[in-house]
Short mmCIF file of C-alpha atoms in Angstrom, two decimals:
data_model
loop_
_atom_site.label_atom_id
_atom_site.label_comp_id
_atom_site.label_asym_id
_atom_site.label_seq_id
_atom_site.Cartn_x
_atom_site.Cartn_y
_atom_site.Cartn_z
CA UNK A 489 85.63 90.11 96.91
CA UNK A 490 84.40 93.45 95.62
CA UNK A 491 83.50 96.27 97.99
CA UNK A 492 83.04 99.86 97.00
CA UNK A 493 84.35 101.06 100.36
CA UNK A 494 87.85 99.71 99.77
CA UNK A 495 90.82 101.66 98.52
CA UNK A 496 92.32 99.32 95.93
CA UNK A 497 95.60 101.19 95.68
CA UNK A 498 98.62 98.87 95.77
CA UNK A 499 101.71 100.74 96.87
CA UNK A 500 104.95 98.87 96.19
CA UNK A 501 107.02 101.16 98.40
CA UNK A 502 108.66 99.65 101.48
CA UNK A 503 106.50 100.01 104.57
CA UNK A 504 107.65 102.74 106.94
CA UNK A 505 106.55 104.22 110.23
CA UNK A 506 105.38 107.83 110.61
CA UNK A 507 108.97 108.75 111.53
CA UNK A 508 110.29 107.38 108.24
CA UNK A 509 111.98 104.34 109.81
CA UNK A 510 111.41 100.93 108.18
CA UNK A 511 108.47 99.03 109.65
CA UNK A 512 110.47 95.82 109.28
CA UNK A 513 113.77 94.85 107.69
CA UNK A 514 114.07 93.79 104.05
CA UNK A 515 114.63 90.14 105.00
CA UNK A 516 111.33 90.03 106.87
CA UNK A 517 109.60 91.82 104.02
CA UNK A 518 110.99 89.34 101.50
CA UNK A 519 109.72 86.45 103.61
CA UNK A 520 106.26 88.00 103.77
CA UNK A 521 106.27 88.59 100.02
CA UNK A 522 107.22 84.96 99.41
CA UNK A 523 104.46 83.69 101.69
CA UNK A 524 101.98 86.00 100.00
CA UNK A 525 102.88 84.75 96.52
CA UNK A 526 102.50 81.16 97.70
CA UNK A 527 99.09 81.87 99.24
CA UNK A 528 97.90 83.74 96.16
CA UNK A 529 98.98 80.85 93.94
CA UNK A 530 97.10 78.42 96.16
CA UNK A 531 94.04 80.66 96.08
CA UNK A 532 94.09 81.00 92.30
CA UNK A 533 94.42 77.23 91.89
CA UNK A 534 91.46 76.35 94.12
CA UNK A 535 88.94 74.31 92.14
CA UNK A 536 85.35 75.62 91.89
CA UNK A 537 84.22 72.76 94.13
CA UNK A 538 86.36 74.00 97.05
CA UNK A 539 84.37 74.41 100.25
CA UNK A 540 83.63 78.09 100.89
CA UNK A 541 84.99 77.89 104.43
CA UNK A 542 88.33 76.57 103.21
CA UNK A 543 88.43 79.38 100.66
CA UNK A 544 87.60 81.96 103.33
CA UNK A 545 90.39 80.76 105.61
CA UNK A 546 92.88 81.22 102.78
CA UNK A 547 91.42 84.66 102.06
CA UNK A 548 92.09 85.57 105.69
CA UNK A 549 95.67 84.35 105.48
CA UNK A 550 96.20 86.50 102.39
CA UNK A 551 94.47 89.49 104.02
CA UNK A 552 96.73 89.31 107.06
CA UNK A 553 99.84 89.18 104.88
CA UNK A 554 98.55 92.08 102.79
CA UNK A 555 97.96 94.10 105.95
CA UNK A 556 101.46 93.35 107.24
CA UNK A 557 102.83 94.57 103.92
CA UNK A 558 100.63 97.68 104.16
CA UNK A 559 98.64 96.80 101.05
CA UNK A 560 95.56 97.85 102.91
CA UNK A 561 93.10 98.07 100.04
CA UNK A 562 93.81 94.49 99.01
CA UNK A 563 93.68 93.36 102.64
CA UNK A 564 90.19 94.84 102.90
CA UNK A 565 89.00 93.03 99.77
CA UNK A 566 90.11 89.60 100.95
CA UNK A 567 88.92 90.02 104.55
CA UNK A 568 85.54 91.38 103.43
CA UNK A 569 84.96 88.34 101.24
CA UNK A 570 85.95 86.00 104.06
CA UNK A 571 83.62 87.75 106.52
CA UNK A 572 80.55 86.98 104.42
CA UNK A 573 81.39 83.27 104.43
CA UNK A 574 82.18 83.18 108.15
CA UNK A 575 78.81 84.74 108.98
CA UNK A 576 76.96 82.26 106.78
CA UNK A 577 78.82 79.36 108.40
CA UNK A 578 78.42 80.78 111.93
CA UNK A 579 82.17 80.96 112.50
CA UNK A 580 81.98 83.81 114.98
CA UNK A 581 85.60 83.95 116.13
CA UNK A 582 86.81 84.00 112.53
CA UNK A 583 84.19 86.62 111.63
CA UNK A 584 85.37 88.91 114.43
CA UNK A 585 88.98 88.43 113.32
CA UNK A 586 87.98 89.41 109.78
CA UNK A 587 86.38 92.58 111.14
CA UNK A 588 89.58 93.33 113.04
CA UNK A 589 91.58 93.18 109.81
CA UNK A 590 88.99 95.37 108.10
CA UNK A 591 89.31 97.95 110.87
CA UNK A 592 93.10 97.99 110.78
CA UNK A 593 93.12 98.30 106.99
CA UNK A 594 92.13 101.97 107.51
CA UNK A 595 89.61 102.15 104.68
CA UNK A 596 86.60 104.51 104.48
CA UNK A 597 84.30 101.93 106.12
CA UNK A 598 86.77 100.71 108.75
CA UNK A 599 84.79 102.24 111.62
CA UNK A 600 81.71 100.44 110.29
CA UNK A 601 83.76 97.22 110.33
CA UNK A 602 84.81 97.88 113.93
CA UNK A 603 81.16 98.20 114.93
CA UNK A 604 80.43 94.83 113.33
CA UNK A 605 83.41 93.21 115.01
CA UNK A 606 82.50 94.51 118.46
CA UNK A 607 78.88 93.41 118.04
CA UNK A 608 80.01 89.88 117.13
CA UNK A 609 82.64 89.77 119.89
CA UNK A 610 80.21 90.84 122.62
CA UNK A 611 77.30 88.74 121.36
CA UNK A 612 79.17 85.47 120.80
CA UNK A 613 81.89 83.65 122.79
CA UNK A 614 84.78 85.22 120.90
CA UNK A 615 88.17 85.19 122.64
CA UNK A 616 88.41 87.62 125.53
CA UNK A 617 91.65 89.14 124.29
CA UNK A 618 90.22 89.97 120.87
CA UNK A 619 87.04 91.36 122.44
CA UNK A 620 89.00 93.63 124.79
CA UNK A 621 91.24 94.69 121.92
CA UNK A 622 88.32 95.70 119.72
CA UNK A 623 86.58 97.57 122.54
CA UNK A 624 89.89 99.31 123.21
CA UNK A 625 89.85 100.41 119.58
CA UNK A 626 86.53 102.16 120.27
CA UNK A 627 88.23 103.94 123.17
CA UNK A 628 91.03 105.06 120.85
CA UNK A 629 88.51 106.36 118.29
CA UNK A 630 86.49 108.28 120.89
CA UNK A 631 87.16 111.85 122.11
CA UNK A 632 88.62 112.06 125.61
CA UNK A 633 85.53 113.50 127.28
CA UNK A 634 82.95 111.35 125.49
CA UNK A 635 81.04 108.82 127.59
CA UNK A 636 81.24 106.23 124.80
CA UNK A 637 84.79 105.33 125.74
CA UNK A 638 83.69 104.66 129.32
CA UNK A 639 80.92 102.37 128.10
CA UNK A 640 83.34 100.44 125.87
CA UNK A 641 85.83 100.05 128.71
CA UNK A 642 83.29 98.79 131.23
CA UNK A 643 81.88 96.30 128.68
CA UNK A 644 85.43 95.02 128.17
CA UNK A 645 85.71 94.46 131.93
CA UNK A 646 82.30 92.78 132.04
CA UNK A 647 83.27 90.38 129.23
CA UNK A 648 86.59 89.61 130.91
CA UNK A 649 84.86 88.85 134.19
CA UNK A 650 82.13 86.69 132.64
CA UNK A 651 84.16 84.68 130.12
CA UNK A 652 87.33 83.81 132.01
CA UNK A 653 87.51 80.03 132.37
CA UNK A 654 89.73 79.90 135.45
CA UNK A 655 91.32 82.10 138.10
CA UNK A 656 94.59 82.49 136.20
CA UNK A 657 92.88 83.75 133.06
CA UNK A 658 90.51 85.90 135.10
CA UNK A 659 93.43 87.63 136.80
CA UNK A 660 95.16 88.21 133.48
CA UNK A 661 92.24 89.56 131.46
CA UNK A 662 90.66 91.64 134.22
CA UNK A 663 94.06 93.26 134.76
CA UNK A 664 93.91 94.41 131.14
CA UNK A 665 90.31 95.58 131.37
CA UNK A 666 90.82 97.32 134.72
CA UNK A 667 93.73 99.25 133.25
CA UNK A 668 91.54 100.23 130.31
CA UNK A 669 88.86 101.58 132.67
CA UNK A 670 91.49 103.49 134.66
CA UNK A 671 92.93 105.02 131.48
CA UNK A 672 89.52 106.11 130.26
CA UNK A 673 88.55 107.55 133.66
CA UNK A 674 91.79 109.50 133.86
CA UNK A 675 91.40 111.12 130.47
CA UNK A 676 87.62 111.61 130.83
CA UNK A 677 87.52 113.20 134.29
CA UNK A 678 91.09 113.27 135.67
CA UNK A 679 90.27 110.34 137.97
CA UNK A 680 93.29 109.21 140.01
CA UNK A 681 92.08 107.47 143.20
CA UNK A 682 89.84 104.47 143.84
CA UNK A 683 87.32 106.70 145.58
CA UNK A 684 87.20 109.01 142.56
CA UNK A 685 86.84 105.98 140.28
CA UNK A 686 83.89 104.64 142.28
CA UNK A 687 82.18 108.03 142.16
CA UNK A 688 82.86 108.34 138.43
CA UNK A 689 81.41 104.90 137.67
CA UNK A 690 78.29 105.68 139.70
CA UNK A 691 77.85 109.04 138.00
CA UNK A 692 78.10 107.52 134.51
CA UNK A 693 75.93 104.53 135.46
CA UNK A 694 78.59 101.95 134.63
CA UNK A 695 77.62 99.33 137.23
CA UNK A 696 74.62 97.56 135.72
CA UNK A 697 74.92 95.55 132.46
CA UNK A 698 71.20 96.11 131.91
CA UNK A 699 72.14 99.78 131.52
CA UNK A 700 75.56 99.80 129.86
CA UNK A 701 74.99 97.01 127.30
CA UNK A 702 72.06 98.83 125.62
CA UNK A 703 74.20 101.98 125.63
CA UNK A 704 76.93 100.10 123.76
CA UNK A 705 74.33 98.94 121.25
CA UNK A 706 73.38 102.56 120.53
CA UNK A 707 77.05 103.47 120.10
CA UNK A 708 77.51 100.64 117.60
CA UNK A 709 74.44 101.78 115.65
CA UNK A 710 76.01 105.22 115.31
CA UNK A 711 79.36 103.76 114.26
CA UNK A 712 77.74 101.47 111.68
CA UNK A 713 75.82 104.41 110.18
CA UNK A 714 72.82 102.12 109.60
CA UNK A 715 74.93 100.08 107.17
CA UNK A 716 74.80 96.72 108.88
CA UNK A 717 76.15 93.93 106.70
CA UNK A 718 74.05 91.24 108.35
CA UNK A 719 70.66 90.90 110.01
CA UNK A 720 71.36 91.10 113.74
CA UNK A 721 67.87 89.94 114.68
CA UNK A 722 68.38 86.82 112.58
CA UNK A 723 71.70 86.11 114.28
CA UNK A 724 70.25 86.78 117.74
CA UNK A 725 67.53 84.21 117.03
CA UNK A 726 70.25 81.56 116.70
CA UNK A 727 71.64 82.19 120.18
CA UNK A 728 71.10 79.31 122.66
CA UNK A 729 69.11 81.57 124.98
CA UNK A 730 66.49 81.84 122.25
#
């Protein structure tokens, strides 16, 4: 579970918000600490013959607890180890979730991790909610007037539209993605009306997936800084379409 990009600092101070208020009460913190100790004990006692996938799932459980306790460097270490196994075992949902933890751990390579997570979430049938959430993270990381946020938002809407399994889910997820597009349009070009939104989408060429999906790919390449942790061509070759 070693990665040079992780900050291995372990701060024992109580987690607080930027305003100085406790992130959660001491009872909740104690419960998390207890669960963490139990998981760590289980992890340390795993026999060498333990299946790697079982080990990775426990690493993810520990990583999530570490993140909740704001031990971000340790959270990165566990999630990074789990990600490698999930990729090897073609567990795409779990791999995207690992990338999400890596992003939220706020380490030097967290933006690189976000690029990996978005690539996995868009390429494979990862849950719509996680996919929208990760694309929304790109929006949050992008300057207001940059076109990259618009591309991320429209891809989120495209995924929501394509992957929804029924009308109820479609209504729910496209509501989220439509709001994301509206937020991006407002901050990008002060768009307020439907007519302005239509004009804005036409101007930025956000209608055709054959145009905006390759644009997202270029954005992810920039975010990943040419430090891809897996061979994307190899993974693409495993897709059913191939």
